[in-house]
PDB file of C-alpha atoms in Angstrom:
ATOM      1  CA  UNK A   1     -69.380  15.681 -28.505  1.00  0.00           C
ATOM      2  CA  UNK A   2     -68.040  18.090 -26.213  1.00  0.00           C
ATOM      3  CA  UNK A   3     -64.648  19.484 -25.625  1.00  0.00           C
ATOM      4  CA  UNK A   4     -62.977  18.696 -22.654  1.00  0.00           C
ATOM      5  CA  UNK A   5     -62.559  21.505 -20.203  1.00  0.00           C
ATOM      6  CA  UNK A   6     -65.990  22.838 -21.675  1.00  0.00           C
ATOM      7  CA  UNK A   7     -69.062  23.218 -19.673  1.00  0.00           C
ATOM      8  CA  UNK A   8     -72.124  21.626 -20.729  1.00  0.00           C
ATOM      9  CA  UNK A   9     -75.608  22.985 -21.169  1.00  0.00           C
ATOM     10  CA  UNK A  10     -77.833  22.182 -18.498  1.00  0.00           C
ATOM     11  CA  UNK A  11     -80.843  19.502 -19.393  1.00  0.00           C
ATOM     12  CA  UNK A  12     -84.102  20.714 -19.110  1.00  0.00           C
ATOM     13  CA  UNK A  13     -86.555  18.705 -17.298  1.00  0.00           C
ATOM     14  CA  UNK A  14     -89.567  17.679 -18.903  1.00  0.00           C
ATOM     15  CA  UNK A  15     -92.905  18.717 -17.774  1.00  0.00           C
ATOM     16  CA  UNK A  16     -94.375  16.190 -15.700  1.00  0.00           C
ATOM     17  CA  UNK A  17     -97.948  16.282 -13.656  1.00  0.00           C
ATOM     18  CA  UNK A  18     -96.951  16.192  -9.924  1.00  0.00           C
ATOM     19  CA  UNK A  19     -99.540  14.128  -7.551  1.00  0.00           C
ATOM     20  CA  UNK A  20    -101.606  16.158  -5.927  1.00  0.00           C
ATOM     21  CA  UNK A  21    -104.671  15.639  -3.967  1.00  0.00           C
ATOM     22  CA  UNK A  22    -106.886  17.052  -7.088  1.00  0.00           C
ATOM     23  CA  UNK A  23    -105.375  14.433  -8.949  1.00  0.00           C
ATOM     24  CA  UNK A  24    -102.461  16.252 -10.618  1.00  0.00           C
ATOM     25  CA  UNK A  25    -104.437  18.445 -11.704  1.00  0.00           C
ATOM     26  CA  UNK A  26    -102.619  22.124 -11.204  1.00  0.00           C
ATOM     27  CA  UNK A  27    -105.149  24.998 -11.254  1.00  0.00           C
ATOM     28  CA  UNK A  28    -103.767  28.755 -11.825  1.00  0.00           C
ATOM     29  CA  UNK A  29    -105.475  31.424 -11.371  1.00  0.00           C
ATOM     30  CA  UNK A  30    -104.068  34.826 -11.730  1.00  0.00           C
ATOM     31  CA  UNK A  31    -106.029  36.401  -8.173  1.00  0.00           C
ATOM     32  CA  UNK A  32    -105.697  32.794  -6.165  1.00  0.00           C
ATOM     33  CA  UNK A  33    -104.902  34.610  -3.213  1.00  0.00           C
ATOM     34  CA  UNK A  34    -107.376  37.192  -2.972  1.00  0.00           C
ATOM     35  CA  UNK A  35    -110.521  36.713  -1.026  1.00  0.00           C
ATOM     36  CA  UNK A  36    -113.879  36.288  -3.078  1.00  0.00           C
ATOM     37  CA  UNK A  37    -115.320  39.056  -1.276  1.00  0.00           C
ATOM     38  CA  UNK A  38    -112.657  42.037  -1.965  1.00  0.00           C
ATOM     39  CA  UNK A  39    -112.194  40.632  -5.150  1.00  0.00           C
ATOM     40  CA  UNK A  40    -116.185  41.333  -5.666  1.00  0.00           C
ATOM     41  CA  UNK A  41    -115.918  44.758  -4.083  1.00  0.00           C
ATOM     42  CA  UNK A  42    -113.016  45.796  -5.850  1.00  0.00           C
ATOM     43  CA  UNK A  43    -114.772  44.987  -8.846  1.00  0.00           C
ATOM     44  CA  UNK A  44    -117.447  47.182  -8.163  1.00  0.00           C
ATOM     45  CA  UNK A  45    -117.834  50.580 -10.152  1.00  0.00           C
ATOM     46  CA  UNK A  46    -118.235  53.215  -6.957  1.00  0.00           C
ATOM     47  CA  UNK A  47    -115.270  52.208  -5.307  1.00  0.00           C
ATOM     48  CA  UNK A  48    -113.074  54.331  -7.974  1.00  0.00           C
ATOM     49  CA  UNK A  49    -112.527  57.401  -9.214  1.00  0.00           C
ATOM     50  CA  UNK A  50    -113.719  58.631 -12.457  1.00  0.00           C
ATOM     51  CA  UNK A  51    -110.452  59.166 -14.688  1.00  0.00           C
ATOM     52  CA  UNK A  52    -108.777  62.323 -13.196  1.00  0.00           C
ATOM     53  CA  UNK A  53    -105.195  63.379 -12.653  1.00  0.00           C
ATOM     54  CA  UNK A  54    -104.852  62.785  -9.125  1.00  0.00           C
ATOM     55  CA  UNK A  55    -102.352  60.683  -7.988  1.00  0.00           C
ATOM     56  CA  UNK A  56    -103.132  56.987  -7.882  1.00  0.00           C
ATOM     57  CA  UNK A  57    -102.988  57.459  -3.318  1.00  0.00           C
ATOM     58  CA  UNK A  58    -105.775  59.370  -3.653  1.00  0.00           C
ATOM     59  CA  UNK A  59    -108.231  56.502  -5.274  1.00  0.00           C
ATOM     60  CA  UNK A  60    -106.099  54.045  -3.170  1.00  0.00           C
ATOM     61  CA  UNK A  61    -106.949  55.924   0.339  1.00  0.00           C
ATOM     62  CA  UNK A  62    -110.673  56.170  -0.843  1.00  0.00           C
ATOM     63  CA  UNK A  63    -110.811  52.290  -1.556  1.00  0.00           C
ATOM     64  CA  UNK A  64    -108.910  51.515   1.663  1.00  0.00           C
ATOM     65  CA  UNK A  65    -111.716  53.498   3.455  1.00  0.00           C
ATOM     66  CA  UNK A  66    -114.542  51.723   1.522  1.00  0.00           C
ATOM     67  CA  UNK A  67    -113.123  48.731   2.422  1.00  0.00           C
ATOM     68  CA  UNK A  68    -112.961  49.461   6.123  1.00  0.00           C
ATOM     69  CA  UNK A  69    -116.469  50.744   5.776  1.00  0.00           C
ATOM     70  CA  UNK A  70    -118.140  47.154   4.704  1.00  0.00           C
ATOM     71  CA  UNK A  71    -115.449  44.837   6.951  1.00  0.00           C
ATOM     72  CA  UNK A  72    -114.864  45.546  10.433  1.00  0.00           C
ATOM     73  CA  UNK A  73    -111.875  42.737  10.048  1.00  0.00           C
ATOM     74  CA  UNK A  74    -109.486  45.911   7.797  1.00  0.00           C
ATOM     75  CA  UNK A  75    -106.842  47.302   9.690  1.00  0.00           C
ATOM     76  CA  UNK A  76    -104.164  49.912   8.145  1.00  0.00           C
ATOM     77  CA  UNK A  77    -100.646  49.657   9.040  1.00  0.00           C
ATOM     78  CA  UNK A  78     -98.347  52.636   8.237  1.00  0.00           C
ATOM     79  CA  UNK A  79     -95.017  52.841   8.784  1.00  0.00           C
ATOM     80  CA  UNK A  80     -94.944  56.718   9.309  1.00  0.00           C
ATOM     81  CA  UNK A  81     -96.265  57.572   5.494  1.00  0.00           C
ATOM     82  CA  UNK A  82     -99.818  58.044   6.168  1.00  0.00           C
ATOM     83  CA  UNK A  83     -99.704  61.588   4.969  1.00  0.00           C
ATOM     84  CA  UNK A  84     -97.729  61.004   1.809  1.00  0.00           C
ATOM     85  CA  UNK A  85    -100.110  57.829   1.337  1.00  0.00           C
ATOM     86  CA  UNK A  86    -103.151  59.900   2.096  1.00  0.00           C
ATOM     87  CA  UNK A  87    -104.460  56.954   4.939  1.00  0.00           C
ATOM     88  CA  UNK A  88    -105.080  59.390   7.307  1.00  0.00           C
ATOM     89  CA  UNK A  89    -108.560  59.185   5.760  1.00  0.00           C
ATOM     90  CA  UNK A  90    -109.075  55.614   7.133  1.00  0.00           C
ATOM     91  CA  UNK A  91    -107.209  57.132  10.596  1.00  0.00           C
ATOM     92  CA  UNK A  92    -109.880  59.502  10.752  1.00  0.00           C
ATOM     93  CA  UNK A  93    -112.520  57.472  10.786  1.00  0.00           C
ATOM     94  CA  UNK A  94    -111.549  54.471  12.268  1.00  0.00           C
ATOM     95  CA  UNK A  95    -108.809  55.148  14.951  1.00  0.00           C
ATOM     96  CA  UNK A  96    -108.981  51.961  17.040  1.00  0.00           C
ATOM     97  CA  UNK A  97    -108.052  49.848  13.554  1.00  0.00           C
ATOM     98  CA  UNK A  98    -105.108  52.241  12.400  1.00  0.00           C
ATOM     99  CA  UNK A  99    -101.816  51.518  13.730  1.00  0.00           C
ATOM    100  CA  UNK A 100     -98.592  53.716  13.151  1.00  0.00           C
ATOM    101  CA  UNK A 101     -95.336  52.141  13.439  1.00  0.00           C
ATOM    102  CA  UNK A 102     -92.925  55.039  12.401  1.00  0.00           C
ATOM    103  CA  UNK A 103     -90.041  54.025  10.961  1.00  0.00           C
ATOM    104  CA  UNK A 104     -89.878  50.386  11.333  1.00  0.00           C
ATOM    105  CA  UNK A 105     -91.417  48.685   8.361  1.00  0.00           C
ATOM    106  CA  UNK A 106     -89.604  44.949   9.663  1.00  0.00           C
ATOM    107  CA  UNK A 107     -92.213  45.409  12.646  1.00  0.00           C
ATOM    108  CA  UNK A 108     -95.149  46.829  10.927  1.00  0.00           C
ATOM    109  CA  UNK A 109     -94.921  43.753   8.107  1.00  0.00           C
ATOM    110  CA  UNK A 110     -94.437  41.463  11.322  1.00  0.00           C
ATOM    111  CA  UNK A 111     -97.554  42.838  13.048  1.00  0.00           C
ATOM    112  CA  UNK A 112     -99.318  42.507   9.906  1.00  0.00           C
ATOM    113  CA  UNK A 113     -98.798  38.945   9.972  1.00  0.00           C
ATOM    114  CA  UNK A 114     -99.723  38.152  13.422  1.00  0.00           C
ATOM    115  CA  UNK A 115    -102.759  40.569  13.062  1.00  0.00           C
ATOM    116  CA  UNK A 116    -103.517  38.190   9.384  1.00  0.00           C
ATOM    117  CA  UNK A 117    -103.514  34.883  12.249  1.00  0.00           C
ATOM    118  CA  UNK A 118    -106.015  36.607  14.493  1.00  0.00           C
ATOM    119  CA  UNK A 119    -108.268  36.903  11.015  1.00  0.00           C
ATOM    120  CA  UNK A 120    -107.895  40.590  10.373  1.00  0.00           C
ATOM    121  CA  UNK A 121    -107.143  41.785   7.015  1.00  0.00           C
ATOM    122  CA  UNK A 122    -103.986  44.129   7.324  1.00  0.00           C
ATOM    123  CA  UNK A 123    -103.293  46.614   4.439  1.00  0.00           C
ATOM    124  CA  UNK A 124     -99.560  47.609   5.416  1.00  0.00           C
ATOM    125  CA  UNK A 125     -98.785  50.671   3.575  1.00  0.00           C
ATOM    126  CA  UNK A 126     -95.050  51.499   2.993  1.00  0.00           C
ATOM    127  CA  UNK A 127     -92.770  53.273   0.365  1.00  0.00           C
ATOM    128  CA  UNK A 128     -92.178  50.526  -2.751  1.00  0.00           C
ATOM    129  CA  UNK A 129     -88.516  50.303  -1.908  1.00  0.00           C
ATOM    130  CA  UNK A 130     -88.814  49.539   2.035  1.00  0.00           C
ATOM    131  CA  UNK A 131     -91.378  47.097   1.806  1.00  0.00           C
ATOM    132  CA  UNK A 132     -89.620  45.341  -1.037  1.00  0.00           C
ATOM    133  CA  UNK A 133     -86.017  45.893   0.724  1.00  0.00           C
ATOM    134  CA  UNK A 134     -86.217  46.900   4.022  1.00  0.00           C
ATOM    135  CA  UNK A 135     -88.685  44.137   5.406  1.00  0.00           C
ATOM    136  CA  UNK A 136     -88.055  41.669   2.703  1.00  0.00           C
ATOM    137  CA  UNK A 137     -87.085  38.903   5.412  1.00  0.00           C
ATOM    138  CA  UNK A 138     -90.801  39.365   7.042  1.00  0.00           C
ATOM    139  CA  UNK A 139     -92.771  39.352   4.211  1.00  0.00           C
ATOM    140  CA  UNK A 140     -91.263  36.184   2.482  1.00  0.00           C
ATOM    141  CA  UNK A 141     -90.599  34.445   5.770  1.00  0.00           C
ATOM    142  CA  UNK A 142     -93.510  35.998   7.783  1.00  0.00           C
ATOM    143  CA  UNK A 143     -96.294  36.790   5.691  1.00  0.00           C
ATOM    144  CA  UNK A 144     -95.795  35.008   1.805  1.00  0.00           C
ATOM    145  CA  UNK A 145     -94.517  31.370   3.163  1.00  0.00           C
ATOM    146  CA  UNK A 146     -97.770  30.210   5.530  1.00  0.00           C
ATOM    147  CA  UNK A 147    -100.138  32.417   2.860  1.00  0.00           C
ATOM    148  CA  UNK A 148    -101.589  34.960   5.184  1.00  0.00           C
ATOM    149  CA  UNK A 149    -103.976  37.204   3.924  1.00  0.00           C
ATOM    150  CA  UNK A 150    -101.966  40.302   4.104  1.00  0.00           C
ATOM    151  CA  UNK A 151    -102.285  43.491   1.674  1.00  0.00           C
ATOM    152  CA  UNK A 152     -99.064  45.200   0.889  1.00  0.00           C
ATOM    153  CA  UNK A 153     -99.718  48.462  -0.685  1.00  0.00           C
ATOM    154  CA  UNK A 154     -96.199  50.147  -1.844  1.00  0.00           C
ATOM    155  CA  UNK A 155     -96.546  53.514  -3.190  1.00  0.00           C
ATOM    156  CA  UNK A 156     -93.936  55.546  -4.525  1.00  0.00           C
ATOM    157  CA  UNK A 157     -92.305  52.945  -6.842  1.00  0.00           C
ATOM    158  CA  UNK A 158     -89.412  53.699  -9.047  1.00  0.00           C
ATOM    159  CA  UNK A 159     -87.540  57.069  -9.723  1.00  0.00           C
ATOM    160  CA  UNK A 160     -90.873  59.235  -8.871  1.00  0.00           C
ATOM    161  CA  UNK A 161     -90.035  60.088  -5.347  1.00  0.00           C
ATOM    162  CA  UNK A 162     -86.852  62.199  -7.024  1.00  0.00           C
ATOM    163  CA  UNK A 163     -86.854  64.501  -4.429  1.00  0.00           C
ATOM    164  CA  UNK A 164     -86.414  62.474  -1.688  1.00  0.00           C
ATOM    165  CA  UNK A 165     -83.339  60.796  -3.217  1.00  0.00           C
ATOM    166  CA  UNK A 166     -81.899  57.685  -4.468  1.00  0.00           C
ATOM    167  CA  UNK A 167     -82.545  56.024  -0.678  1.00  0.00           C
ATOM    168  CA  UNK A 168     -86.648  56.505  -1.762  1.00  0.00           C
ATOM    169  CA  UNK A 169     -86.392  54.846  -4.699  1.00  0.00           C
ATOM    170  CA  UNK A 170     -86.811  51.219  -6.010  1.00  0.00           C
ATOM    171  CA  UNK A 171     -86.002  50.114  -9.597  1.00  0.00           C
ATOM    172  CA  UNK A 172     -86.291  46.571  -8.197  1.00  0.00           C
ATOM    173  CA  UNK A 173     -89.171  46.209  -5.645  1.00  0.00           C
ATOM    174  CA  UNK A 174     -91.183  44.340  -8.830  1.00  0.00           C
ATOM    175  CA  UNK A 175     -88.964  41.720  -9.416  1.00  0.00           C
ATOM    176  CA  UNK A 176     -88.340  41.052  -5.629  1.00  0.00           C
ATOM    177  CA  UNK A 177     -92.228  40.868  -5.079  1.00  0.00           C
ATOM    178  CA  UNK A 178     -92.664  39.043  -8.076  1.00  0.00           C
ATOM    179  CA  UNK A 179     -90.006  36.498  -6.909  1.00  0.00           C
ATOM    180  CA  UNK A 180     -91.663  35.476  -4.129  1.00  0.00           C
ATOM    181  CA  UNK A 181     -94.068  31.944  -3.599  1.00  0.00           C
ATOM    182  CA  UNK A 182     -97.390  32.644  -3.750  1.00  0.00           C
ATOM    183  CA  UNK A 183     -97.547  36.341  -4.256  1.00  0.00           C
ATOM    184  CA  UNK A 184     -99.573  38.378  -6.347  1.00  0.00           C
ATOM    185  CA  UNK A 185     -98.052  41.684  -7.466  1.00  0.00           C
ATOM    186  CA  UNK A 186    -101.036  44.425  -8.980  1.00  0.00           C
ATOM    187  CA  UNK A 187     -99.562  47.521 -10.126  1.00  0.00           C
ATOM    188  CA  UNK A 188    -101.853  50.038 -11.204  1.00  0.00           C
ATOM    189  CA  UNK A 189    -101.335  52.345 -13.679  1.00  0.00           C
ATOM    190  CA  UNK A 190    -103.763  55.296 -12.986  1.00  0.00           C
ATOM    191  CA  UNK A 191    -106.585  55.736 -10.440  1.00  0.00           C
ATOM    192  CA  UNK A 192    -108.897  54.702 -12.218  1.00  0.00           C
ATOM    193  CA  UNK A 193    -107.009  51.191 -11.810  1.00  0.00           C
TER     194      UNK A 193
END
């Protein structure tokens, strides 16, 4: 049926149920990974902003810092961007559970993960392209692969830092996230979002 010399088409594999101790039964859910609690208060209607056009860190910060307010366990990680990310809010009012790592996003997403083992809820907060790129090898290996609860939160995304150049931005960083086992990628659109 087919030529010699020519390559053919790969089978594909028909679905099968795996055993599993539910009984082969596979659940998805879209939020698997989020905890029951900040999935309730994130749901809630005063932790946004009414539809404005501030930038989408501004609604962000003000969550972050809601959060913190009802969980002692939220930390914030930055890895020098706290002004561009607009955490200095949280940094304000909780100094002893904001940590600045400057430029070194590899050892803020491998803090993050050690802090996630102690039970604290890290929210690292990077540029799109350095948490996707930069510190790729922690969060997979680190953070994604033994399912700690860690929140990435990657502003900047795409060509919209222009003026910091080509080295700020990320075409990729949703695909590479997206890749990953076991993580969930949210990307808002607006802050209302």
């Amino acid at each position: 049926m087919w030529p010699t010399g020519t390559a053919r088409p790969l089978a594909r594999p028909k679905p099968s149920r795996r055993s599993t101790r539910s009984g082969g039964v596979i659940v998805k859910s879209k939020y698997r990974y989020v905890l029951p609690e900040i999935q309730a208060l994130l749901a809630s209607a005063d932790l946004f902003a009414k539809a404005t056009s501030e930038p989408t860190r501004y609604s962000y910060a003000a969550a972050l810092l809601a959060l913190g307010e009802q969980n002692p366990d939220v930390v914030s990680l930055d890895a020098d961007v706290s002004k561009s990310m607009k955490t200095t809010m949280f940094a304000a009012k909780f100094p002893e559970r904001s940590f600045n790592f400057g430029i070194a996003e590899q050892n803020m997403m491998a803090a993050a993960a050690g802090m996630a083992t102690t039970g604290l809820i890290p929210f690292a907060n990077t540029y799109a392209v350095f948490a996707s790129m930069r510190a790729l090898d922690m969060v997979r290996n680190s953070i994604h692969y033994p399912r700690l609860n860690v929140k990435i939160a990657a502003s900047h995304s795409g060509i919209t830092p222009g003026p910091d150049g080509v080295t700020h931005q990320a075409q990729e960083d949703l695909s590479i996230m997206r890749a990953i086992a076991g993580s969930t990628v949210i990307a808002p659109a607006d802050p209302t979002s």
